[in-house]
Every structure is written in structure tokens, then in C-alpha cells.
Coordinates of C-alpha atoms and ligand atoms in Angstrom, one line a residue:
X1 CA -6.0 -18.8 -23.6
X2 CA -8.0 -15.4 -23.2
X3 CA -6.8 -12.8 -21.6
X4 CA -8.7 -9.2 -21.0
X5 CA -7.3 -6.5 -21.0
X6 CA -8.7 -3.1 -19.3
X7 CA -7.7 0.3 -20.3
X8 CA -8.7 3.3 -17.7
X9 CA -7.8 6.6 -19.9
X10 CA -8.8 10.3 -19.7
X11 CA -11.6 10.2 -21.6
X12 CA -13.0 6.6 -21.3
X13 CA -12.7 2.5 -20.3
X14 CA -12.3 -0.1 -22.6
X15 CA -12.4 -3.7 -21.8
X16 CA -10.4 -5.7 -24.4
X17 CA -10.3 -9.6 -25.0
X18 CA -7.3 -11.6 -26.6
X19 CA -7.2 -14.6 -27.8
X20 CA -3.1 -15.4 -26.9
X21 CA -3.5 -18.5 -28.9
X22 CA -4.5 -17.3 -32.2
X23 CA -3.0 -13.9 -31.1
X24 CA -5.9 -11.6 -32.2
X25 CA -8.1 -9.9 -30.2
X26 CA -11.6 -10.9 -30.7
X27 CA -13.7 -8.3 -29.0
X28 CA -13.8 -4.6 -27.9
X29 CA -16.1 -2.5 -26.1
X30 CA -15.5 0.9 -23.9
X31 CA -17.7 3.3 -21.7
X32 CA -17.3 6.9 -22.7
X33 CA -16.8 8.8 -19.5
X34 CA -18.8 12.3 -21.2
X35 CA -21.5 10.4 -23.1
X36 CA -22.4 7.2 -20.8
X37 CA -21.6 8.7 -17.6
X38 CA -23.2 12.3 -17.6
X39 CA -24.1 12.7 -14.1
X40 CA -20.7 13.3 -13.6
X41 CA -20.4 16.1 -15.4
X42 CA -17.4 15.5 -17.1
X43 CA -17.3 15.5 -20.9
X44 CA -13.6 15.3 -21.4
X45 CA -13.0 12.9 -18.2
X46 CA -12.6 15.5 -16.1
X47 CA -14.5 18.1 -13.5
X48 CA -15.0 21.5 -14.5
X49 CA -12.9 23.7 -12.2
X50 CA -12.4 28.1 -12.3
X51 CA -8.8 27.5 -12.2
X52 CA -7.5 25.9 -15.8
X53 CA -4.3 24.6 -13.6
X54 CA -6.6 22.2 -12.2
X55 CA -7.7 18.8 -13.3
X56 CA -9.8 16.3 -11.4
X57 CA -11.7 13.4 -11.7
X58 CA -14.1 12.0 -9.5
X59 CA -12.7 8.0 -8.8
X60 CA -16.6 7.3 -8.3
X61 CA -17.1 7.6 -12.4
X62 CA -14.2 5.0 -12.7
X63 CA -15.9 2.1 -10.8
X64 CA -19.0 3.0 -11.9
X65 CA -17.2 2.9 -15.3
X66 CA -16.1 -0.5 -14.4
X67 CA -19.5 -2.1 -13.7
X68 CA -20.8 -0.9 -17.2
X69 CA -17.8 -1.7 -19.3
X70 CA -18.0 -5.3 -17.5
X71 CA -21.6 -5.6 -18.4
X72 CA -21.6 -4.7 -21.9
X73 CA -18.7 -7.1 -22.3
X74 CA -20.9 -10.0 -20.8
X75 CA -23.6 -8.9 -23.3
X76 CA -21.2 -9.6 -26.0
X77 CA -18.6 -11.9 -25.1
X78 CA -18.5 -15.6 -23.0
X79 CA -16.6 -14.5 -20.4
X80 CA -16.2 -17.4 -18.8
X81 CA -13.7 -18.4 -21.2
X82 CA -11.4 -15.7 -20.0
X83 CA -8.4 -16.8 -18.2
X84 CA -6.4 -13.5 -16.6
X85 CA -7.0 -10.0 -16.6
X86 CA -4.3 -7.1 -17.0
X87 CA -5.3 -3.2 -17.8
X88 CA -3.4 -0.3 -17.7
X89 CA -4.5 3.7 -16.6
X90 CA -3.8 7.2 -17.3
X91 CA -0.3 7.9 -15.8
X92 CA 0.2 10.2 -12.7
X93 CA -4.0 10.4 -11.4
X94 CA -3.7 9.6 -7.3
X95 CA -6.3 8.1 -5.3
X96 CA -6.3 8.6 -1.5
X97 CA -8.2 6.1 0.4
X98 CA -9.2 5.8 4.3
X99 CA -10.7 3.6 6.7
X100 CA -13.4 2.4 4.3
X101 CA -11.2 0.8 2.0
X102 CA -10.3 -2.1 3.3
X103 CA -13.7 -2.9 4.9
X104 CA -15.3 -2.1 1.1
X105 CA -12.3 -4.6 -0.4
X106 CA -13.4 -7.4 1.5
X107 CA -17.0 -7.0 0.4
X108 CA -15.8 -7.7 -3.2
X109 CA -14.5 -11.1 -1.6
X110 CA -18.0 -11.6 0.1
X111 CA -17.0 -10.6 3.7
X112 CA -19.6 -8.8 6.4
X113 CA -21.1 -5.6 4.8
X114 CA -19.6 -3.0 7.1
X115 CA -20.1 -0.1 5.0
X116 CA -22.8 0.2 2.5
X117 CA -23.5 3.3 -0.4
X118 CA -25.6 1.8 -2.5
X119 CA -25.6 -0.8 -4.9
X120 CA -22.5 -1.7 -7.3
X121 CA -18.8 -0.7 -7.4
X122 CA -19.3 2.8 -6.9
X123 CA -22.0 2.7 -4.0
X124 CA -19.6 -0.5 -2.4
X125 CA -16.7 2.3 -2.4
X126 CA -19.1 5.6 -1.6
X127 CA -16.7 6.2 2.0
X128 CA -13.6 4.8 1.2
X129 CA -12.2 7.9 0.0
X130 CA -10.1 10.5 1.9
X131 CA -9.9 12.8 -0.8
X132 CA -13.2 13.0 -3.2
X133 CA -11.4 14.6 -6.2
X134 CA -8.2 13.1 -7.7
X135 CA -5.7 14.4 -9.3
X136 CA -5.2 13.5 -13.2
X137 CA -2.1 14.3 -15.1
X138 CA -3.6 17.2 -16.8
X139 CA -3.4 19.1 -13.5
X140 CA -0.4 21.9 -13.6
X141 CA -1.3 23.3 -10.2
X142 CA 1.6 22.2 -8.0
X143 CA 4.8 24.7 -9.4
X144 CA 5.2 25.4 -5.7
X145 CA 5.8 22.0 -5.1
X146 CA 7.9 21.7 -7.9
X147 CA 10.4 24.3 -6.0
X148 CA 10.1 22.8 -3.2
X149 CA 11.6 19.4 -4.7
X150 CA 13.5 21.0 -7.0
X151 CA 15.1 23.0 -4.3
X152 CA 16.0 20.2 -2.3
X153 CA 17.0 17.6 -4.5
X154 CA 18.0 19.3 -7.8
X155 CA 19.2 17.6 -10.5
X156 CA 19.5 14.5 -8.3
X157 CA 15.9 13.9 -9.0
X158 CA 16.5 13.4 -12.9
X159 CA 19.1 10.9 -11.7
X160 CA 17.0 8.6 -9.0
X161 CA 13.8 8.1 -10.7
X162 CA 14.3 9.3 -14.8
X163 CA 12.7 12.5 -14.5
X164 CA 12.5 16.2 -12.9
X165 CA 9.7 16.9 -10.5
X166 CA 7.0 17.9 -12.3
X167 CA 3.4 19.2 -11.6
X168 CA 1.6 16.6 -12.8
X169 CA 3.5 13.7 -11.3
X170 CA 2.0 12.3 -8.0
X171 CA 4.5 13.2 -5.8
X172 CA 4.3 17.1 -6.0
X173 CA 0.4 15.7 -6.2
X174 CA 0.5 14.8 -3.0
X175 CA 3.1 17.3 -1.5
X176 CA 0.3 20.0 -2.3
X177 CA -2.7 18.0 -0.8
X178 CA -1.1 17.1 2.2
X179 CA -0.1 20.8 2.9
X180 CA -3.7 22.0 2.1
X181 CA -6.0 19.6 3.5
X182 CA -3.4 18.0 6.7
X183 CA -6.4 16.4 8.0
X184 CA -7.6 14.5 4.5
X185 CA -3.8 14.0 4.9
X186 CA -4.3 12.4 8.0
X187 CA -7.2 10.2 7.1
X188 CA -5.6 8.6 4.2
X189 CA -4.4 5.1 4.9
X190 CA -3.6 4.4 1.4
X191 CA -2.3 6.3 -2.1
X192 CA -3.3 4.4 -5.3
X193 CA -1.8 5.1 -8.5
X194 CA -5.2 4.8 -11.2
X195 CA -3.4 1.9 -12.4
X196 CA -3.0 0.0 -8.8
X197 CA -6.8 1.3 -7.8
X198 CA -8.5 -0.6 -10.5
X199 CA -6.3 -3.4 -9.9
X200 CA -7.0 -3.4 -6.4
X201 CA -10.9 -3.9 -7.0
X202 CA -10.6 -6.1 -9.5
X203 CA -8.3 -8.0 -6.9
X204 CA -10.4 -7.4 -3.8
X205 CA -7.0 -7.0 -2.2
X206 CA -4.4 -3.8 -1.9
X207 CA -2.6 -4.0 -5.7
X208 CA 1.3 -3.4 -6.0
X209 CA 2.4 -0.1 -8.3
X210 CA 4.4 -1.5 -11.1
X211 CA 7.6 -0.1 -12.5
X212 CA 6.2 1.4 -15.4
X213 CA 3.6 3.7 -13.8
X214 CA 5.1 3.8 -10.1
X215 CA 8.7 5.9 -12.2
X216 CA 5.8 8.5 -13.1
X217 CA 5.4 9.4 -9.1
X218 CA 9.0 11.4 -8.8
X219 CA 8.6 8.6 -5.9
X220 CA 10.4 5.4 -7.4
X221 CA 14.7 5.0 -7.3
X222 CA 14.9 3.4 -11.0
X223 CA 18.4 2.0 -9.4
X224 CA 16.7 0.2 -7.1
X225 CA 13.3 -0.1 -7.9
X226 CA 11.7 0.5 -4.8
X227 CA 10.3 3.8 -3.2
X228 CA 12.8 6.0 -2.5
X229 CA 12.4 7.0 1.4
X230 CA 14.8 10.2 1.5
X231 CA 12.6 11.4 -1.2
X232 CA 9.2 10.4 -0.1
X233 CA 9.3 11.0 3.5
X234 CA 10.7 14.8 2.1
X235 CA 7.2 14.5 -0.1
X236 CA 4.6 14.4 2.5
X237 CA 4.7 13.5 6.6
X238 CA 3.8 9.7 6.8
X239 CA 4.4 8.9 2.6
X240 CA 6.4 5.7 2.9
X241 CA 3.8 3.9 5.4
X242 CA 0.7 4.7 2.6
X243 CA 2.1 3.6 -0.6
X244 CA 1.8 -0.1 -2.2
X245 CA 4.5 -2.5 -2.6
X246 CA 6.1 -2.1 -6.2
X247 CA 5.8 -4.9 -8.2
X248 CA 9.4 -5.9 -10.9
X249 CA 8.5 -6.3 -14.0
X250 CA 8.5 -10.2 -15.2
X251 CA 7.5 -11.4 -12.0
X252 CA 4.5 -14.2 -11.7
X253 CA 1.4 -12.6 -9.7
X254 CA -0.3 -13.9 -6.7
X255 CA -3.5 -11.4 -7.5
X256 CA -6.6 -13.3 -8.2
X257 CA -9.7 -11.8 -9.4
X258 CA -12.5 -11.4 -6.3
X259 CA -15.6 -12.9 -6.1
X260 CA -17.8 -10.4 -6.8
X261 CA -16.8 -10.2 -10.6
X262 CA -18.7 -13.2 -11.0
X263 CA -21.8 -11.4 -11.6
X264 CA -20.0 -10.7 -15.1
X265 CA -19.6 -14.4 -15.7
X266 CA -16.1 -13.6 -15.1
X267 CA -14.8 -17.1 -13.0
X268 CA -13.1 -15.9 -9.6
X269 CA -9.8 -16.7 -8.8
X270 CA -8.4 -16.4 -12.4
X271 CA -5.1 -14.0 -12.3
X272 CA -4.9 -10.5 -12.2
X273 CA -1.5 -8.8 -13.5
X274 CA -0.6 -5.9 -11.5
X275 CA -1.4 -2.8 -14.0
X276 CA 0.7 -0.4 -15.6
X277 CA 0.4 3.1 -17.0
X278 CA -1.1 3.3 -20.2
X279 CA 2.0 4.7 -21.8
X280 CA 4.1 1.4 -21.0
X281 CA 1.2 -0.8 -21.7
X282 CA 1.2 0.7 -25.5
X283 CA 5.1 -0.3 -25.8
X284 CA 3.5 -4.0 -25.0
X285 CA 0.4 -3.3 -27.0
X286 CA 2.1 -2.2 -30.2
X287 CA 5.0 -4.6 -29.7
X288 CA 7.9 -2.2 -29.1
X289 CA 8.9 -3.3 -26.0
X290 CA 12.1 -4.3 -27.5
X291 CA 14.5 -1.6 -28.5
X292 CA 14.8 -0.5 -31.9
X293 CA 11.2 1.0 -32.7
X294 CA 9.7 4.1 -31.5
X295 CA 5.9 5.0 -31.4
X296 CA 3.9 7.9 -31.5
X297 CA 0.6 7.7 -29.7
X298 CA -1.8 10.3 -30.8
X299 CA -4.7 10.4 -28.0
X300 CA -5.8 13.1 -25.7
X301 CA -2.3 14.1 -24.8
X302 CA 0.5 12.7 -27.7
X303 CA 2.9 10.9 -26.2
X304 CA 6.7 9.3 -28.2
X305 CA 8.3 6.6 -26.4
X306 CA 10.5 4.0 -27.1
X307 CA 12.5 0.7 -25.4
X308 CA 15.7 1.8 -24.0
X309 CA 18.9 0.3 -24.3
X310 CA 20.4 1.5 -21.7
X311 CA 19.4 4.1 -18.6
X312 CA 19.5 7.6 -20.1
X313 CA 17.6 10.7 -19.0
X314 CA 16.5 13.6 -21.2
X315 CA 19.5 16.9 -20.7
X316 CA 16.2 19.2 -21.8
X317 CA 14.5 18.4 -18.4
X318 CA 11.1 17.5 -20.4
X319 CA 11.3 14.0 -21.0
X320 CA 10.9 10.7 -18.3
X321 CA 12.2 7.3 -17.7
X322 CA 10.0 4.9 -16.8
X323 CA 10.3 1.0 -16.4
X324 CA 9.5 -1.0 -19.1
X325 CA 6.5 -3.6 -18.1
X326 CA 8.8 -6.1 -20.2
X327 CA 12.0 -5.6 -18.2
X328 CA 14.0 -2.6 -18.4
X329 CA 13.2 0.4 -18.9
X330 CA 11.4 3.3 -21.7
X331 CA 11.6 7.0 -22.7
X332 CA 8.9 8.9 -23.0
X333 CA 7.7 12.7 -24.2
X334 CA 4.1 13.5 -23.4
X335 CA 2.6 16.6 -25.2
X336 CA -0.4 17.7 -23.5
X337 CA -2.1 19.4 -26.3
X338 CA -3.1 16.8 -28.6
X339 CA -6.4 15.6 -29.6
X340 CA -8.4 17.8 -27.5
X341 CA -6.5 20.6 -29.0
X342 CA -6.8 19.1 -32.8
X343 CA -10.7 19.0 -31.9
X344 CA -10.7 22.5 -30.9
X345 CA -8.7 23.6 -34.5
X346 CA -10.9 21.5 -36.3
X347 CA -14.2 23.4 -34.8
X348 CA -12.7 26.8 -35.1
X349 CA -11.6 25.9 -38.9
X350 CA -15.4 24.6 -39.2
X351 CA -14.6 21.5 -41.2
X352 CA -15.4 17.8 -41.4
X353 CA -12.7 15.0 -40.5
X354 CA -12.1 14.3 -44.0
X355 CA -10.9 17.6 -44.6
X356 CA -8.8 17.8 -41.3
X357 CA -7.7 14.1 -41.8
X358 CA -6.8 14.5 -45.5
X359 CA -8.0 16.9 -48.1
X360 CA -6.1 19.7 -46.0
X361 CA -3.1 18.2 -46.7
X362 CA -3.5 17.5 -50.6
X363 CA -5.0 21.6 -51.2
X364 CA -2.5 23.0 -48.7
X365 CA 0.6 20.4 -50.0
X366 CA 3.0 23.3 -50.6
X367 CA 2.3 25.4 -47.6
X368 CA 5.2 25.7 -44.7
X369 CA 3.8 27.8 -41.8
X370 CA 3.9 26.6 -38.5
X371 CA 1.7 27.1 -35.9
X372 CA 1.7 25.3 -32.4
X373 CA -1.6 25.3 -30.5
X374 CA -1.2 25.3 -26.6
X375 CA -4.7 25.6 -25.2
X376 CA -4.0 23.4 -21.6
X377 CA -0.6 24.9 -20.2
X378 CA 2.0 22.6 -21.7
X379 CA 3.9 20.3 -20.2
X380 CA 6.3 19.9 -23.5
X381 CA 7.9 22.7 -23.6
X382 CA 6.8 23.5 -20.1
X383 CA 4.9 26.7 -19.7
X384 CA 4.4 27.7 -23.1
X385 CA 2.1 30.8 -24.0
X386 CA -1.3 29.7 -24.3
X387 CA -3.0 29.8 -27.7
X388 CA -2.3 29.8 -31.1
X389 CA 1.6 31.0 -32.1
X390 CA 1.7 31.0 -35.3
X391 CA 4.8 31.7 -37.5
X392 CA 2.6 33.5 -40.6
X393 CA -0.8 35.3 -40.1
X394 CA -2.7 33.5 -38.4
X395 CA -6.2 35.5 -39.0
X396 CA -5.8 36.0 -42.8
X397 CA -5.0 31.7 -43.2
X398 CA -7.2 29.7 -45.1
X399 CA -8.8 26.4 -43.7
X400 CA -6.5 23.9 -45.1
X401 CA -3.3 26.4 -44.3
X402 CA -4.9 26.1 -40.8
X403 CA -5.1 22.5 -40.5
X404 CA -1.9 21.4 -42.1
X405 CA 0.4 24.2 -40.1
X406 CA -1.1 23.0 -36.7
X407 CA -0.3 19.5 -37.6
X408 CA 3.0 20.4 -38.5
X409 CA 3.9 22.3 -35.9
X410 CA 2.6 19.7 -33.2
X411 CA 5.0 17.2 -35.4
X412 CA 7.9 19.5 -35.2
X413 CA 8.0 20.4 -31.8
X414 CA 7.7 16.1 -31.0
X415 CA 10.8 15.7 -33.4
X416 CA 12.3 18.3 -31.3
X417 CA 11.7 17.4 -27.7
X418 CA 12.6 13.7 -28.7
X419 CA 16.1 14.3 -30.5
X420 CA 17.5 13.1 -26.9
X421 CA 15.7 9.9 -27.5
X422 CA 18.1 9.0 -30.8
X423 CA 16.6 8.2 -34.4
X424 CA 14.3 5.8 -35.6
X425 CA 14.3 4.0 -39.2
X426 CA 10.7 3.0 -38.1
X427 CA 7.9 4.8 -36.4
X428 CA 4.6 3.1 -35.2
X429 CA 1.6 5.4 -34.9
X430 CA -1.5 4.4 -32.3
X431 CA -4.3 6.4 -30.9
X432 CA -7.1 7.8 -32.3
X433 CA -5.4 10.4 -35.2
X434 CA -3.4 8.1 -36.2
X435 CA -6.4 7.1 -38.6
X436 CA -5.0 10.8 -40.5
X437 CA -3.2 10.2 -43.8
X438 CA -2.6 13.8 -43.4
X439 CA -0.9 13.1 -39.7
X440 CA 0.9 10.1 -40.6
X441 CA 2.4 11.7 -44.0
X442 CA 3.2 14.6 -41.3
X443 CA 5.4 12.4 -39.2
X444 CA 7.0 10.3 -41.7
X445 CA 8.3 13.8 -43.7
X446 CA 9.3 15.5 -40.4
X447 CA 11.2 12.4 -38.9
X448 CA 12.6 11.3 -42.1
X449 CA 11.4 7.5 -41.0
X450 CA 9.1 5.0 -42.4
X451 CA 5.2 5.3 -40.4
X452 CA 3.5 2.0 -39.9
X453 CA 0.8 1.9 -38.5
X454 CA -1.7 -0.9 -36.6
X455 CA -4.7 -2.0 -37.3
X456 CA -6.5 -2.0 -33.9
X457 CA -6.4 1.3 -31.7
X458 CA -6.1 -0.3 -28.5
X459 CA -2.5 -0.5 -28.3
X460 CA -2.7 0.1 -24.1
X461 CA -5.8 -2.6 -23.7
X462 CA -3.9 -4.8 -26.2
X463 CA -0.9 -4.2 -23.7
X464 CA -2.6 -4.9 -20.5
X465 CA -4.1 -7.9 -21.9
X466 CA -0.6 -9.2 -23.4
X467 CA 0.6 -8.6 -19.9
X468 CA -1.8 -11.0 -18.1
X469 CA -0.7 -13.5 -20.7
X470 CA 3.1 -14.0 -19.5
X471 CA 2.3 -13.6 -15.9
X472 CA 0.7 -16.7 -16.6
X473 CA 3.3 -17.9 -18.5
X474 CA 5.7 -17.5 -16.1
Ligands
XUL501 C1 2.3 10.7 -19.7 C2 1.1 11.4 -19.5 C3 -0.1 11.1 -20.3 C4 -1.1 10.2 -19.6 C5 -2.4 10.2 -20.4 O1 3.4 11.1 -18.9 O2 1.0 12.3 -18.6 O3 0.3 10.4 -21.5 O4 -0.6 9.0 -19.3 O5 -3.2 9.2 -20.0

């Protein structure tokens, strides 16, 4: 059996094949939002906006996305020999749809053409959006919000659904659009999760939230894994009527993929796993979804999650619960500030990746400054002072000094925000970095654990695709 597996992140798609037989994936390819996609002006995934609290995305790039990374996957790849489709998507991102959506759903599945933008994906779905800019977790506008909830529901927030409100979580998300634009408020019919969007157009049909990626709303009871309706009716006027159904984890699907995917040699009908977040689809991906092992994923934000044994939420107020796509449920620790922030130390150090990766760390072995970079406001710890605070001179620093104390002290402050979590004998590093010798010697010093790490970088594609495997299986 073949399975694919598609990954929507901040910065780009990927579309993922596994053979579940032989258990190796057998081909790879991804659309870069910045490079491929440049008439959407966003060369880290995101718009350009005068206030840095703010973070959007326009949901037009992802389809169009879609149709390309579909494409150059036919180009390279029989994909008539796949069998089920899972993905995953950056956590927290919401997508408000209106009366166009259903009509433009049921032109994937070949009915009337009532609306019509154009050709592909993105000119199918041109009016089905309420709201033309949405939300990705990188936004930190909504700490009025945050009161709001917090002033409400206190601590009984952590309790119901594994973490604090937060600004970046969909529910303050929504709160805040729905008080500044009522009538966009008004016109949406439906809120999609990035996840359950994707899933719905691969579908053709309206997409449940799964557990995983629905506890990252401040929307879903973890108790009893459904919406909670004191909290979203609270949230915004109308909430409980416009979200999805939630899907349990484990659970066979009835989603089959729509006609219109055929013109990828992709055969219709196959199934389509409800998606997760990319978070819990790396505990799949890099096989963790058991307890016992943590991992460190080292993308655009650096995130440390782990299987749980049993329900516990983080004292510290930083950390979330979320369900595990396996069954139960996961911690997790995002740190907002990582790659994009290495990238920016890197350019003002003026050196090479082998330097940054590794020579650094074998001219600058000794040195024991610390220096944390917050560039985007942080999320962990929240509301840190922005830029570089160093605990030596910063100015008078050499290259490699540079280098190795900003790795440190991005490692550090991990090992701190995850003590709540418990210790690991075994760490797994994924993403991107975790190609650094310098970063994985980093971690396996600071946390005192052994750092394995896997040989393919797709741990949330890997997941997604590992997901539509046993909803077949069941
Ligand atoms: C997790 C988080 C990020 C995004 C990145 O809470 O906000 O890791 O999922 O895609």
C-alpha cells in the first residue's frame, strides 16, 4: 500500500509518498511558498503587515500551493498507485468561509459551476472566503482577547482544553475578528482549522477537526472531546453553529478523495484521513507517539513534545495539551524564534552554514555565554524583550562566540520551559537544523540525554501519510 502524505507549514507544502509495505518513503517533493509562489508576496509564508503583532496568510497561496505540489508529484511519481491520503498543517491558522464554499466544494465533485474565479484550486475557491487574510500562529495581536477569556474562565481554561488562552490560538483568533469586522463575522458559514481546510478540498466535502489540532483552538474540552459550548458561544456570537465536527483519534474515515484530483492521476474515491496539526503529525512521523521518547523539532518556530502518560497541564502557563492522533494525548512547548531567527544570527555573524552548523562549535568549544534572540514577540516565555539579551558583551563577541551562545541559549531556555514535561533518556531531533552537529551536541549536553536523530526531514508528511495508513487499516 501507498499512502501520501501532505504537509501545509509556514513556509512551504510538501507532498510525501510511503510505501507502508516496505515502510520507506519513496518520494518527496514541496512548493516553497517565497520562491514558487512570489505573487503573493510572502517570502516567509506570510504577508507583510506595519504592525509586527500581526501575521497573515493569504488561503489563496495554499490551494494554489496544492495544485503545484500535486503536479510536480505526478511528474515524478505514478500516482495511481496511491491508496489514501493524510497531511497535517501549521497549528492555530483559521479560515473563514461563506456562501461560496459549499457551491465551490461541489465543483471539486463535478457538480454545476455556480461560482467561477478562474481556473484551478485557487480561481474554483476565489469567493468562498469571508475573511481574505487568515490568521497563522505567528500572529500575537489578540492580548485583549486573551483578558477577555482569561477574565472569564481563568485557570479553568488550562483545565478544559490543556492550555491558557493564548494569542495565537484560534479562539482569541476569532474572538478579535468577530468584534472588528461583525459583518465578515456574519458572512462566515464555516471556520476551518489549516488542517481541516486542506482536507476539506481534497475531500470535496466539509472535513472534521481532529483532536490533535482542534485542542490548539482554546475551543476543544480534552474531557470530552468535543467543542466546548460554554466556552465557544463566550468566544464569538454564533461559534458552535460554524465549526466542524471533531473527529477521535483511531476512528475509520468515511472521507474520500473528490473527483477533481484526478487530473493528478490520483484515483477518486481512495480515502482521505482527516488531518492533524503538524506538531502531532511529527509524534506519528518520528514514531513517538508512544510514551517514553521526546523530540525536538527545529523548524521555523522549535517546538518539544512528547506522548503523555497521563493528562497533565504545564503549572508555567506556557506549555499545551493536545490529543495525540494515536489515541491519547501529547505535550508540547513551541518556541517561536527558531529558524527564522538562527537565519537572521547567521546573516548578522556573516558566515556560511558550515561555520554556523559546526566549525563554531569546535573554535568556540570552551565558551559559556548565553544569549537568547527574540526577534518575533515570543510566545515561550511570553512577552520577552525583543532582540538579542545577551549575558556577556554582545558587541565585542567573536563569530563563533556568537553562534554557539545563541544556540545555547535557545537550548537552555527549551530545557527550561519543558522541565514540567519530565526527563528523557532519549531525544529525537527533526526539522531542518537538526542537520547541525553543533545543535544536536547542543541539546544532548544541555538535556543530559542521548540525541538521535532521523534520516528523512519530513517527520509531519511522514506522519500524515502514516496516518492514512491505519485509517485504512482499521
Ligand atoms: C505550535 C505552533 C507552531 C506551529 C508551526 O503550537 O504554534 O509549532 O504549529 O507550524
Amino acid at each position: 500500500m501507498h499512502t501520501l502524505g501532505i504537509d501545509s507549514s509556514t513556509q512551504s507544502m510538501k507532498a510525501l509518498v510511503w510505501d507502508a509495505g516496505a515502510k520507506r518513503v519513496v518520494k518527496t517533493v514541496s512548493v516553497n511558498f517565497g520562491r514558487d509562489l512570489p505573487e503573493f508576496n510572502s517570502p516567509d509564508g506570510f504577508l507583510p503587515n506595519a504592525d509586527p503583532l500581526v501575521r497573515r496568510a493569504n488561503p489563496l497561496m495554499w490551494l494554489k500551493a496544492l495544485d503545484m505540489v500535486l503536479e510536480k508529484l505526478q511528474k515524478e511519481f505514478d500516482t495511481s498507485k496511491i491508496d489514501a491520503v493524510g497531511g497535517d498543517g501549521q497549528q492555530h491558522g483559521s479560515v473563514c468561509l461563506g456562501a461560496g464554499w459549499t457551491p465551490a466544494l461541489g465543483m471539486l465533485n463535478g457538480e454545476s459551476r455556480t461560482v467561477n474565479g478562474g481556473s484551478g484550486l485557487a480561481g474554483t475557491f476565489k469567493y468562498a472566503f469571508s475573511r481574505k487574510e487568515s490568521p497563522i500562529w505567528m500572529d500575537s495581536s489578540t492580548s485583549k482577547e486573551v483578558a477577555e477569556l482569561d477574565a472569564k474562565f481563568g485557570d479553568s481554561m488550562r483545565r478544559r482544553t490543556g492550555s491558557p488562552a493564548i494569542e495565537r490560538f484560534t479562539g482569541p483568533q476569532l474572538m478579535k475578528f468577530a468584534k472588528d469586522d461583525p459583518v465578515g463575522w456574519a458572512d462566515t458559514s464555516r471556520v476551518h482549522l489549516v488542517s481541516s481546510f486542506l482536507c476539506s478540498i481534497l475531500a470535496g466535502q466539509d472535513a472534521p477537526v481532529d483532536t490533535g489540532d482542534g485542542a490548539g483552538m482554546n475551543l476543544l474540552n480534552l474531557e470530552t472531546l468535543d467543542w466546548d459550548s460554554e466556552i465557544c458561544a463566550f468566544t464569538a456570537p454564533g461559534l458552535p453553529g460554524k465549526l466542524p465536527s471533531v473527529a477521535r483519534p483511531g476512528g475509520r474515515t468515511s472521507l474520500k478523495l473528490a473527483p477533481y484530483f484526478a487530473k493528478y492521476g490520483l484515483r477518486p474515491g481512495i480515502p482521505v484521513a482527516p488531518f492533524t496539526g503538524d506538531n502531532p503529525a511529527s509524534l506519528v512521523g518520528t514514531g513517538a507517539d508512544a510514551p517514553g521518547v521526546a523530540v525536538i523539532s527545529l523548524g521555523t518556530s522549535d517546538t518539544f513534545f512528547a506522548a503523555m502518560k497521563e493528562f497533565r497541564t504545564d503549572p508555567g502557563g506556557c506549555g499545551h495539551v493536545f490529543g495525540n492522533p494515536s489515541g491519547g494525548f501529547m505535550s508540547l512547548a513551541c518556541f517561536k524564534n527558531g529558524s527564522l531567527a538562527r537565519e537572521k544570527v547567521r546573516a548578522m555573524v556573516g558566515c556560511d552554514y558550515a561555520f554556523f552548523d559546526e566549525g563554531a562549535f569546535d573554535e568556540a568549544k570552551a565558551f559559556k555565554g548565553r544569549a537568547f534572540p527574540y526577534f518575533e514577540e515570543e510566545i515561550t516565555p511570553k512577552h520577552a524583550p525583543s532582540g538579542i539579551e545577551a549575558d556577556f558583551a554582545w558587541t565585542d563577541a567573536g563569530a563563533a562566540e556568537k553562534v554557539v551562545s545563541v544556540i545555547r541559549g535557545q537550548v537552555l531556555n527549551m530545557y527550561e520551559r519543558t522541565r514540567w514535561i519530565g526527563s528523557f533518556d532519549t531525544i529525537r531531533v527533526t526539522g531542518g537544523a537538526s542537520r547541525s552537529r553543533g545543535i544536536r551536541e547542543t541539546v544532548a549536553d544541555v538535556f543530559g540525554a542521548k540525541v538521535e536523530t532521523l534520516d528523512i526531514p519530513d517527520s509531519a508528511a511522514l506522519g500524515g501519510a502514516k496516518l492514512a495508513a491505519s485509517c485504512c487499516a482499521v
